mmCIF file of C-alpha atoms in Angstrom:
data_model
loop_
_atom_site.group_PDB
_atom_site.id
_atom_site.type_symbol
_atom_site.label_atom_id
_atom_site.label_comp_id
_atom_site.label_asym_id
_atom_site.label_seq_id
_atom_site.Cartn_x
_atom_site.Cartn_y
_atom_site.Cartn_z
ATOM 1 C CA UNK A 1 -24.786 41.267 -13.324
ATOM 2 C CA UNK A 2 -27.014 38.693 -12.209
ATOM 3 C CA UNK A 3 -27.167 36.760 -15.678
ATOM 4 C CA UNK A 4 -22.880 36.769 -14.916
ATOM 5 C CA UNK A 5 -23.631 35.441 -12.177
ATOM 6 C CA UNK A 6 -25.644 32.515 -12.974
ATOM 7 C CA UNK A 7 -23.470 31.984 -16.045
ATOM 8 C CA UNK A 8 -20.708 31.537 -13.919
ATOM 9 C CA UNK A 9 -22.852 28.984 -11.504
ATOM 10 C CA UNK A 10 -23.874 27.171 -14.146
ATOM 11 C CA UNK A 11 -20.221 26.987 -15.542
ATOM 12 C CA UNK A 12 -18.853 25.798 -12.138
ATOM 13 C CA UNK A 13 -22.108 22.919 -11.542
ATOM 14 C CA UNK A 14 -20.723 21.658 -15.471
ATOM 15 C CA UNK A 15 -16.849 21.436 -14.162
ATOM 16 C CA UNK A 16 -18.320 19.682 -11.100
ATOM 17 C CA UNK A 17 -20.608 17.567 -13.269
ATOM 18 C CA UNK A 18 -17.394 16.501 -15.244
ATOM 19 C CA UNK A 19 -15.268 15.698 -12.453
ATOM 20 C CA UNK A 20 -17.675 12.897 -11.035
ATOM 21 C CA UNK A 21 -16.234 9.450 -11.941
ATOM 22 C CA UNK A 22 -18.383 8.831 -15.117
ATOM 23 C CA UNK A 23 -18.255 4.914 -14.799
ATOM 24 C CA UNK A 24 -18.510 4.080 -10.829
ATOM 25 C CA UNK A 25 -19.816 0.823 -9.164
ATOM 26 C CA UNK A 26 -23.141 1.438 -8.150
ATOM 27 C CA UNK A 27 -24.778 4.140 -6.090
ATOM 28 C CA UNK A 28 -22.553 5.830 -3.450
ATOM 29 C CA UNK A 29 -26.266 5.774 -0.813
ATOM 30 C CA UNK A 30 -26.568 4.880 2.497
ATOM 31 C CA UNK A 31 -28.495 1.615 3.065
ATOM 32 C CA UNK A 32 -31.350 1.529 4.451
ATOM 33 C CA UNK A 33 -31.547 0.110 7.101
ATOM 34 C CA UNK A 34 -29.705 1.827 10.057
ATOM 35 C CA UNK A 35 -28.405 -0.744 11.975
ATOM 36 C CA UNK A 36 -26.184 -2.193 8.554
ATOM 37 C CA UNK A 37 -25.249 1.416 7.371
ATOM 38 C CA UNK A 38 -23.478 1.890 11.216
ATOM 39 C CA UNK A 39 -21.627 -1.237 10.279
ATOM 40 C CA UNK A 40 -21.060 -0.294 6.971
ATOM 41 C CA UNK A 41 -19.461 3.034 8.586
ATOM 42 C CA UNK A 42 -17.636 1.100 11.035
ATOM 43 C CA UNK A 43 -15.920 -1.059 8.391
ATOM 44 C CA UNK A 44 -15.089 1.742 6.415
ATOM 45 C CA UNK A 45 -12.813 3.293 9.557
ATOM 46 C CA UNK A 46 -10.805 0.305 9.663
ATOM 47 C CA UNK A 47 -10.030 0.188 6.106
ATOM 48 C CA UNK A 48 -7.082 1.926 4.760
ATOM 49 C CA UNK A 49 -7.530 3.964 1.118
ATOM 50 C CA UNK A 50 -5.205 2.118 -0.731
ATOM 51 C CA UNK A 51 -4.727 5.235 -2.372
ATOM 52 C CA UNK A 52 -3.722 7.798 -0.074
ATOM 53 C CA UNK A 53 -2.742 5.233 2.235
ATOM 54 C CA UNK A 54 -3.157 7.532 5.508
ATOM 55 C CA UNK A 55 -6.585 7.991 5.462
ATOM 56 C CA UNK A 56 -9.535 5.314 5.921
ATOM 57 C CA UNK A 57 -11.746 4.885 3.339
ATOM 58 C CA UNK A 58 -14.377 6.813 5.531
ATOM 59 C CA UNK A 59 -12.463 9.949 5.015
ATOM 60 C CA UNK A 60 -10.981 9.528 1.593
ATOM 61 C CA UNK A 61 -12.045 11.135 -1.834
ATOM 62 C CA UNK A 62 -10.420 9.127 -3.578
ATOM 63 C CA UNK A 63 -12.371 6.846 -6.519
ATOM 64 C CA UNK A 64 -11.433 3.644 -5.155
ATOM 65 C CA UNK A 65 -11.981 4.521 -1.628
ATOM 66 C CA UNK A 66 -15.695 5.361 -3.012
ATOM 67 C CA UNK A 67 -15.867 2.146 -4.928
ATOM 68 C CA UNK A 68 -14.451 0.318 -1.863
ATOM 69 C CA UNK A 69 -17.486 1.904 0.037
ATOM 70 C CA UNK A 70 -20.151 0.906 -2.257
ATOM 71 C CA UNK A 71 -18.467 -2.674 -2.519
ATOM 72 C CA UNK A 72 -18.407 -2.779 1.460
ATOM 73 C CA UNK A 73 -22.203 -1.683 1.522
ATOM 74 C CA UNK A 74 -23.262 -4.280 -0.859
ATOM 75 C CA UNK A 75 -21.530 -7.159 0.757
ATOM 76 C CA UNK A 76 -23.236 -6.053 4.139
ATOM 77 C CA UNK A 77 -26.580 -5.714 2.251
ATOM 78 C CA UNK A 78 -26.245 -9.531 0.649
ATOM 79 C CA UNK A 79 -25.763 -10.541 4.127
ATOM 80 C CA UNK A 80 -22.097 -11.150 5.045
ATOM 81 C CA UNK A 81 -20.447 -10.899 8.315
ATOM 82 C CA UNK A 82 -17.599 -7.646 9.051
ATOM 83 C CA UNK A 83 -15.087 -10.356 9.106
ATOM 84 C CA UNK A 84 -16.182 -11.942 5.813
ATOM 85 C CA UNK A 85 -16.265 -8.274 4.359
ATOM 86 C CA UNK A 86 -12.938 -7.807 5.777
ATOM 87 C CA UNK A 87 -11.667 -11.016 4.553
ATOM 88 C CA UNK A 88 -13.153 -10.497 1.100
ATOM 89 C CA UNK A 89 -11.062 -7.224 1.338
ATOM 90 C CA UNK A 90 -7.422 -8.392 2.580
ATOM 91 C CA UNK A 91 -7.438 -11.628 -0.004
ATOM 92 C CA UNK A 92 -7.335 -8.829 -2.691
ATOM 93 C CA UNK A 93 -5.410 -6.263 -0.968
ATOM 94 C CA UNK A 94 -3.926 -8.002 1.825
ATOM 95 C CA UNK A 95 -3.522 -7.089 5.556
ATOM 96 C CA UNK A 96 -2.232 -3.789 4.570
ATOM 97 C CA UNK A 97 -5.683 -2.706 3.804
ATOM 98 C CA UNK A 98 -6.655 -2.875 7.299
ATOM 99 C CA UNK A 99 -5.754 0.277 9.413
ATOM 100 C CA UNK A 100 -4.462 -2.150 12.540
ATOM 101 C CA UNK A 101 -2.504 -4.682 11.732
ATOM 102 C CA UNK A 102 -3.729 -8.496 12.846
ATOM 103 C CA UNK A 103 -1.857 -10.266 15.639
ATOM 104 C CA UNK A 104 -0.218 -13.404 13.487
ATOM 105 C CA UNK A 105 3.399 -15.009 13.276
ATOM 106 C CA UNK A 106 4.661 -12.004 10.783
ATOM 107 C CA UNK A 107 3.633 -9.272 13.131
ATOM 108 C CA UNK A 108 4.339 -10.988 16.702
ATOM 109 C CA UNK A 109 6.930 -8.126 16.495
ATOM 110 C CA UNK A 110 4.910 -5.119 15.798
ATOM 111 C CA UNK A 111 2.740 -6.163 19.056
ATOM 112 C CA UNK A 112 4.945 -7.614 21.197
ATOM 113 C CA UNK A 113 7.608 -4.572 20.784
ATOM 114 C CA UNK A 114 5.734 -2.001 23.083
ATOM 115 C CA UNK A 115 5.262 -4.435 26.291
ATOM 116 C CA UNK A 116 8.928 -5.472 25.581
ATOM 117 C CA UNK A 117 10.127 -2.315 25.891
ATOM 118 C CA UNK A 118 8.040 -1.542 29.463
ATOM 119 C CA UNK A 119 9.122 -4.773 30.577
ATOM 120 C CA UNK A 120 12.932 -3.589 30.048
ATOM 121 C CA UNK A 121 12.397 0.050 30.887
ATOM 122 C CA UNK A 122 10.401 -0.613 34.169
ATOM 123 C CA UNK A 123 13.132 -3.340 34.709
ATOM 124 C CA UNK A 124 16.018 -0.274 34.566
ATOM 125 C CA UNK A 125 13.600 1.797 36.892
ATOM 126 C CA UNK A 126 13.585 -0.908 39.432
ATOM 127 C CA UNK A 127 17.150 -1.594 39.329
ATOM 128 C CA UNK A 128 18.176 1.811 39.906
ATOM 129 C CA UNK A 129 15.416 2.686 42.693
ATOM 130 C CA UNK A 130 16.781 -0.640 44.695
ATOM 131 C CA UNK A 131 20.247 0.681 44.017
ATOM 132 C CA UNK A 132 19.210 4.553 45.130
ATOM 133 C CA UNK A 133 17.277 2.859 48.348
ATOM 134 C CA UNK A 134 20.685 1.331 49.750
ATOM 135 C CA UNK A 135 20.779 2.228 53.923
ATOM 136 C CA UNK A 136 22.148 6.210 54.239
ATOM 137 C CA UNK A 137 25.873 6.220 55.163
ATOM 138 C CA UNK A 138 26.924 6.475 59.743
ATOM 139 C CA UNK A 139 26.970 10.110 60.881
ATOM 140 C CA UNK A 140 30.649 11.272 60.686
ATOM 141 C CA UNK A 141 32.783 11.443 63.915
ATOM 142 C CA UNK A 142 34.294 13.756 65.494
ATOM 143 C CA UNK A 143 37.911 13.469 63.293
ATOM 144 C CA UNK A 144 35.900 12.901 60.132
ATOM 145 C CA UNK A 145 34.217 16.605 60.974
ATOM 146 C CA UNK A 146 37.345 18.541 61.582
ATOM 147 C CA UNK A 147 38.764 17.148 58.568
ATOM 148 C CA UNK A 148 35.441 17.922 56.531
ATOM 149 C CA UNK A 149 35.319 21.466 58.523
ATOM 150 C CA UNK A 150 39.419 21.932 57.606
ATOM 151 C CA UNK A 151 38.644 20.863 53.584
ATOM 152 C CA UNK A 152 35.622 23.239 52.989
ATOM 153 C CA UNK A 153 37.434 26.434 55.090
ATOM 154 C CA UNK A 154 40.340 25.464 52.622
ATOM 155 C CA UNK A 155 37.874 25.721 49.294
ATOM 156 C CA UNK A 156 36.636 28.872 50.103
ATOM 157 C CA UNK A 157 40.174 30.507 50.351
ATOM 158 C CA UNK A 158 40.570 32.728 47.155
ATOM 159 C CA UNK A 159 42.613 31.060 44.534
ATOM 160 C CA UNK A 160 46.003 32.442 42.887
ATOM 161 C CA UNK B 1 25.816 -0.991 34.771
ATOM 162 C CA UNK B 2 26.224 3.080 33.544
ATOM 163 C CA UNK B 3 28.049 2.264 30.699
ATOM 164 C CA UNK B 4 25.469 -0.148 29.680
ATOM 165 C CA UNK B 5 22.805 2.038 29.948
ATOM 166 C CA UNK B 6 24.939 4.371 27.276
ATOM 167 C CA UNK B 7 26.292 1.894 24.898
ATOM 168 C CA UNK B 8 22.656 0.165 24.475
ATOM 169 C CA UNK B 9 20.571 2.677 23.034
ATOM 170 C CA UNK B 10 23.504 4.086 20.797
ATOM 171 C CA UNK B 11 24.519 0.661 19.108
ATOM 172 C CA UNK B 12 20.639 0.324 18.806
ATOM 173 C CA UNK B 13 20.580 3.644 17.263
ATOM 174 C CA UNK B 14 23.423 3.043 14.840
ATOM 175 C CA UNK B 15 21.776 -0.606 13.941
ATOM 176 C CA UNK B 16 18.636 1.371 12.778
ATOM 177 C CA UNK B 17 20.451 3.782 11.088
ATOM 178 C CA UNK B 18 22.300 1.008 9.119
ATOM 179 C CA UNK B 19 19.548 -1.104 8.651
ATOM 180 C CA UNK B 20 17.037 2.498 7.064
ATOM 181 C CA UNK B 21 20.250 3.343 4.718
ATOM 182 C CA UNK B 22 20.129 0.105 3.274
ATOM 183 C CA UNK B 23 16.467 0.528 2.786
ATOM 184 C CA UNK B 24 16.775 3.642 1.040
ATOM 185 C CA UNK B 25 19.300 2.778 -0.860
ATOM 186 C CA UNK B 26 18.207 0.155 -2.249
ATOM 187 C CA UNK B 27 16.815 1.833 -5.953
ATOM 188 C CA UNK B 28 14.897 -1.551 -6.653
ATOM 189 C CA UNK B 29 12.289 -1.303 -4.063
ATOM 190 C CA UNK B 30 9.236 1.252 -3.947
ATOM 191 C CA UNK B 31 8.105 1.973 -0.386
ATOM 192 C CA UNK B 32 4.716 3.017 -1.486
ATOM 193 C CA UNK B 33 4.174 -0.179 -3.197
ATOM 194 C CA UNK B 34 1.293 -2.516 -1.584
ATOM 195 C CA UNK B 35 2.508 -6.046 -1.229
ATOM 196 C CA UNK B 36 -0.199 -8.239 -3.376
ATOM 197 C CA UNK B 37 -1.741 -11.131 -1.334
ATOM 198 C CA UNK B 38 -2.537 -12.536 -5.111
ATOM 199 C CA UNK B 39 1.414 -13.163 -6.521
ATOM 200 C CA UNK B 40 1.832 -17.320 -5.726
ATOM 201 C CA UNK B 41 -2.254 -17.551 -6.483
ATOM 202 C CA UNK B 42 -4.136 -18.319 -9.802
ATOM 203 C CA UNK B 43 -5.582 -15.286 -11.617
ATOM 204 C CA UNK B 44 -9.109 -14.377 -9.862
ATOM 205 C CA UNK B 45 -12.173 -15.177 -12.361
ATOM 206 C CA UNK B 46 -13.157 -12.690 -14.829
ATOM 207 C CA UNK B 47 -16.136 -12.370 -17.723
ATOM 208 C CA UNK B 48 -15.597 -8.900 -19.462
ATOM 209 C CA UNK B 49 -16.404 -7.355 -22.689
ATOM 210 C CA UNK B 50 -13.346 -7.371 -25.162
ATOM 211 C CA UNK B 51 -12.668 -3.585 -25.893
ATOM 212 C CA UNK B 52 -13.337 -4.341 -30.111
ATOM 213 C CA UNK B 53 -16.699 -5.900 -28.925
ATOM 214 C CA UNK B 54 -16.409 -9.196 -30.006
ATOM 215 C CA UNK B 55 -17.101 -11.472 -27.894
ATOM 216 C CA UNK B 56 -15.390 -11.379 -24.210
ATOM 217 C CA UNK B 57 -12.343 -12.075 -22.322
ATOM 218 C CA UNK B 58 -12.052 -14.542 -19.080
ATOM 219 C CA UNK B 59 -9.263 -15.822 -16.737
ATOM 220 C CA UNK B 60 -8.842 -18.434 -19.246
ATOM 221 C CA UNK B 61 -7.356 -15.638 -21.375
ATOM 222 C CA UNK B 62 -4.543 -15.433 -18.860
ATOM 223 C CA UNK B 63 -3.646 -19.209 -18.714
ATOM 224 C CA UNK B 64 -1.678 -21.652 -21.245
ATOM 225 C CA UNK B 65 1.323 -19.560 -21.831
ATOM 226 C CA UNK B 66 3.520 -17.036 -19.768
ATOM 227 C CA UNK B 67 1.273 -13.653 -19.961
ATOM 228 C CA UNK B 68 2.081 -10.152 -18.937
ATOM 229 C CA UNK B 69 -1.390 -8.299 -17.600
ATOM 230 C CA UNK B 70 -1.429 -4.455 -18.277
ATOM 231 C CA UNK B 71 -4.189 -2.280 -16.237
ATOM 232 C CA UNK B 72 -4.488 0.764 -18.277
ATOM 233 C CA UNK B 73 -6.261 3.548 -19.357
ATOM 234 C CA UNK B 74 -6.244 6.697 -21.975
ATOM 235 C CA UNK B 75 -6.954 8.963 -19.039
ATOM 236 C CA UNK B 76 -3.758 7.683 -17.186
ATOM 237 C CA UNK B 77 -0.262 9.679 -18.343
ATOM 238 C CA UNK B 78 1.920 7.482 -16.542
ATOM 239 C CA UNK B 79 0.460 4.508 -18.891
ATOM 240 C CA UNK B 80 2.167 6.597 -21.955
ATOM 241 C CA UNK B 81 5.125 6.630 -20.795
ATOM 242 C CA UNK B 82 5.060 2.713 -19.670
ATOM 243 C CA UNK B 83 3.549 2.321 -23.560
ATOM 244 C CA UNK B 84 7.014 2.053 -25.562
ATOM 245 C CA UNK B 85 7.972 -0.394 -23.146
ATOM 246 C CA UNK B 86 4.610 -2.645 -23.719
ATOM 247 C CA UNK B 87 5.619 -2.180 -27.557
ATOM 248 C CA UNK B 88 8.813 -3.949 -27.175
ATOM 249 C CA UNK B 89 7.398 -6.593 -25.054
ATOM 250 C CA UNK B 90 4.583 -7.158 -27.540
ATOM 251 C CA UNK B 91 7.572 -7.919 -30.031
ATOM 252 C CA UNK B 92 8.953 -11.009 -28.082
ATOM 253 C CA UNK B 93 6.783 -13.635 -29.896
ATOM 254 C CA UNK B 94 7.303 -16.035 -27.115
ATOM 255 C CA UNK B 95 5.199 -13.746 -24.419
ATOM 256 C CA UNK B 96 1.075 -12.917 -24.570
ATOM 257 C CA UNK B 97 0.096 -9.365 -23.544
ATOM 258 C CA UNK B 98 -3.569 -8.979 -22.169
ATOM 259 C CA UNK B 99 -4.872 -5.322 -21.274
ATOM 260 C CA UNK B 100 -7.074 -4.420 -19.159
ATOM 261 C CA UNK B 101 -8.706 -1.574 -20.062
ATOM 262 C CA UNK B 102 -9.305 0.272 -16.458
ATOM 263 C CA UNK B 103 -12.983 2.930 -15.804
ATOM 264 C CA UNK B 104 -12.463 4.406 -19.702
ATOM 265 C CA UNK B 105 -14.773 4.920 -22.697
ATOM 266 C CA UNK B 106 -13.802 2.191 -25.590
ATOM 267 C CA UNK B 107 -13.762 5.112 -27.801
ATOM 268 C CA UNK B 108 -11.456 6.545 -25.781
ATOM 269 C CA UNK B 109 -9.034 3.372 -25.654
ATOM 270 C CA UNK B 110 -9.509 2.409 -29.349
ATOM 271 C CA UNK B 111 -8.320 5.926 -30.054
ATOM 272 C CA UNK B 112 -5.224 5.613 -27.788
ATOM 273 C CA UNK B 113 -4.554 2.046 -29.011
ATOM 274 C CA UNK B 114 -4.610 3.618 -32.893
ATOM 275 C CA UNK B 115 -2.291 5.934 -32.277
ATOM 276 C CA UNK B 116 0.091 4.893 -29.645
ATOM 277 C CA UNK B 117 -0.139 1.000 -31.203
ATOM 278 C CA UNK B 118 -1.561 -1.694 -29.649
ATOM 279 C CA UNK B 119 0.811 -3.981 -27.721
ATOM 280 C CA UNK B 120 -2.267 -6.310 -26.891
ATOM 281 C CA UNK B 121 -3.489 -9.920 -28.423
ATOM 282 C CA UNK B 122 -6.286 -9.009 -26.484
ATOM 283 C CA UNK B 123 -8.317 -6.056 -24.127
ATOM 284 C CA UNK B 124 -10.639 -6.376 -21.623
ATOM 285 C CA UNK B 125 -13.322 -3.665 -21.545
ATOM 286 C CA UNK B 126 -13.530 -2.807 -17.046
ATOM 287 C CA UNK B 127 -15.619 0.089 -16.973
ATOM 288 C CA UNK B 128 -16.610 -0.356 -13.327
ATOM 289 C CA UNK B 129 -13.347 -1.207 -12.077
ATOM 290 C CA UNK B 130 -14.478 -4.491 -10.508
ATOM 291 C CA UNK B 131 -12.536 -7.135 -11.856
ATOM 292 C CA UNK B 132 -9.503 -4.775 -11.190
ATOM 293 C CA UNK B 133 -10.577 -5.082 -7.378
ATOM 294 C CA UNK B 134 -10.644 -8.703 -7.638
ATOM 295 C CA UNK B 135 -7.058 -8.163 -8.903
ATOM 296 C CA UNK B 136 -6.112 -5.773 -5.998
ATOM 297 C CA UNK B 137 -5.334 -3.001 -8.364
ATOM 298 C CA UNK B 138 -5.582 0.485 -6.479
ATOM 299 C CA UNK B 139 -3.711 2.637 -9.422
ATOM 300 C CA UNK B 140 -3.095 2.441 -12.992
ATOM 301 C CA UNK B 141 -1.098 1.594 -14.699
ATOM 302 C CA UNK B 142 0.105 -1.885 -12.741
ATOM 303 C CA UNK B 143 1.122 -5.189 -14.246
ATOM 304 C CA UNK B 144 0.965 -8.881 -13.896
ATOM 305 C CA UNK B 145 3.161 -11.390 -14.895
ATOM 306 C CA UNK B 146 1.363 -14.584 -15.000
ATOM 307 C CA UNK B 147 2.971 -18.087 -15.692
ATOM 308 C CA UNK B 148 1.746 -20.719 -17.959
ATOM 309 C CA UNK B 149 -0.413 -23.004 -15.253
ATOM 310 C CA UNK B 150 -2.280 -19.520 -14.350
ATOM 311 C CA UNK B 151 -0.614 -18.147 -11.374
ATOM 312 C CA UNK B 152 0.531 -14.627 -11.036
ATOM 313 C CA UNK B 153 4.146 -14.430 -10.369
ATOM 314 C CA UNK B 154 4.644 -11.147 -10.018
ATOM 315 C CA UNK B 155 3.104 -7.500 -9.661
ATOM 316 C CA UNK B 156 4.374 -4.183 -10.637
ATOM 317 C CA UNK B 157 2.669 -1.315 -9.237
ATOM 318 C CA UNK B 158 3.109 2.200 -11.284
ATOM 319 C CA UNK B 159 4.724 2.558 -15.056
ATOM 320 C CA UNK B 160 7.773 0.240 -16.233
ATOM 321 C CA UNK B 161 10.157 2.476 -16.710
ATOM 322 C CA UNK B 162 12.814 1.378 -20.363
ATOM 323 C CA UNK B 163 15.229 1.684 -17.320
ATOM 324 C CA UNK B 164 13.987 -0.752 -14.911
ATOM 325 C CA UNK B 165 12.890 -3.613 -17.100
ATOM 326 C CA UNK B 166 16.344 -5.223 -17.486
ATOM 327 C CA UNK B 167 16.358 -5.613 -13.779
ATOM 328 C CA UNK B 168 12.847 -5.951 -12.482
ATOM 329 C CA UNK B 169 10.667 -7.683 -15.341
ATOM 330 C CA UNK B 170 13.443 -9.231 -17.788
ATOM 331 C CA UNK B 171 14.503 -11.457 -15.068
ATOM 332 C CA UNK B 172 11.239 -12.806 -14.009
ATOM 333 C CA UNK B 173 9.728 -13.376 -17.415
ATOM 334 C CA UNK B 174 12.871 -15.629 -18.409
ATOM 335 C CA UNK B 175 12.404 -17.189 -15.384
ATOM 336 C CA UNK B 176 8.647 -18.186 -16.200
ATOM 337 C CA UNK B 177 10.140 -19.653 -19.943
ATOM 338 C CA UNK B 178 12.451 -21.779 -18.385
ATOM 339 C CA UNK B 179 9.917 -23.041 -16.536
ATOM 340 C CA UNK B 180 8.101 -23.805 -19.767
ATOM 341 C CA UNK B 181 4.876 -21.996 -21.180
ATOM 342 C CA UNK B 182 5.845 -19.798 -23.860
ATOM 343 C CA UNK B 183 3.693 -18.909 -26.539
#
């Protein structure tokens, strides 16, 4: 029973063994030094897995998202800035690599859209309060209450 | 002013509507395709091992006449059935077709090439994937067509399917020998 058992361990560590990408970039560690690897992190939450294309490459499984990381990593560690590792990123992949889209001419749009659409709905809102604020009509008179009296005695007759 | 507030959101409605349908109908484009930041830039520099071993291949490979780039690999299935399609692009004399062999063993390629055939004047060995970032590729099989001076003109993402060429590569590459560069 127990050699089954670690026959079948050993079988499953092999299939594991023969999944891992055989030819990756680099090593997959966490630098060193704490301050880069919480940048390195940070970067890798705004980056999209080109991949999967929902998920960041943070999250992703995926074998580019995990050479993405280790290229991310090593650009920190040879000293760039996140915006030079992001640029390095977007001139290969462009800005759809990047989880939130950058404010430029093509996406004035995509940004602007959301405030438009306040703008116009709280402008409806306004409109409508004004019109619902208008001065309550005079108390009837006398004649208009007889007639309003006469009309309502007249609605609750039963119908034929 | 009631009316308005009625007939605005349902003509924007039916404007969506429209404007999606068209979208979807349209067979020619892919809506999980990437745009490339690279097509209307030269090739990125390059220095890899040939897959036969001798010697190596660089961006200069790409340049002097109108060049169709193939990221492959024997692990990928969609890159067999794209194959037959490389084959009868490899027999238009007037074209060069460059591989780049994408994270696979050479054995493994020079086996595929031997029996499939080998579409390619020449393949570059990638067995960390890195010049294929440079290129922006995130999936194999994709392919770049490349004019004469060294700019990439165009990227397909995924296999060519026999059906699509006529409409999506023929067109370009004819394009690119008008403008002059064939082999």
């Amino acid at each position: 029973m127990m050699r089954a058992l670690l026959f079948a361990a050993s079988l499953f560590a092999a299939f594991n063994a023969a999944q891992m990408p055989a030819f990756a970039i680099g090593s997959n560690e966490a630098l060193a030094d704490p301050a880069q690897e919480a940048r390195a992190r940070e970067l890798f939450r705004q980056l999209r897995c080109l991949v999967c294309q929902n998920q960041s490459i943070d999250d992703s499984d995926a074998d580019l998202a995990r050479d993405l990381r280790v290229l991310v990593r090593e650009r920190i560690k040879a000293g760039d800035s996140n915006e030079q590792v992001l640029r390095f990123l977007t001139q290969r992949y462009g800005d759809f690599v990047l989880l939130k889209p950058p404010l430029k001419s093509s996406t004035v749009a995509l940004w602007a859209a959301p405030f438009a659409l306040l703008v116009v709905g709280g402008g409806v809102i306004a409109l409508r309060a004004r019109r619902r604020a208008r001065p309550a009509p005079a108390a009837l008179d006398d004649a208009e209450r007889a007639r309003l009296a006469r009309l309502l005695a007249d609605d609750e007759r039963p119908r034929t | 002013m009631r009316r308005l507030l009625f007939i605005l959101p349902v003509s924007a409605l039916i404007i969506l509507g429209a404007i999606f349908f068209m979208l979807l109908a349209d067979k020619t484009r892919d809506p999980g395709a990437v745009p490339s930041p690279l097509v209307g830039k030269p090739v990125p520099a390059f220095s890899l091992p040939r897959l036969d071993g001798n010697g190596s291949v660089t961006e200069a490979d790409l340049k002097g006449a109108v060049t169709v780039f193939n990221v492959f690999a024997s692990w990928c299935l969609p890159c067999r059935v794209e194959h037959p399609v490389l084959m009868r692009m490899a027999a238009d004399k007037r074209l060069r077709i460059v591989g780049l062999n994408y994270k696979d063993k050479p054995e493994d390629a020079k086996k595929w090439l031997a029996e499939l055939g080998n579409p390619f004047a020449v393949v570059a060995s990638d067995r960390q994937g890195r010049a294929a970032i440079d290129f922006g590729v995130y999936g194999v099989p994709e392919t770049f067509i490349i004019d004469a001076r060294g700019i990439i003109r165009h990227k397909h993402v995924g296999p060519i399917h026999a059906s699509e060429y006529p409409d999506r590569i023929a067109p370009v590459i004819e394009r690119l020998l008008r403008e002059g560069g064939g082999k």
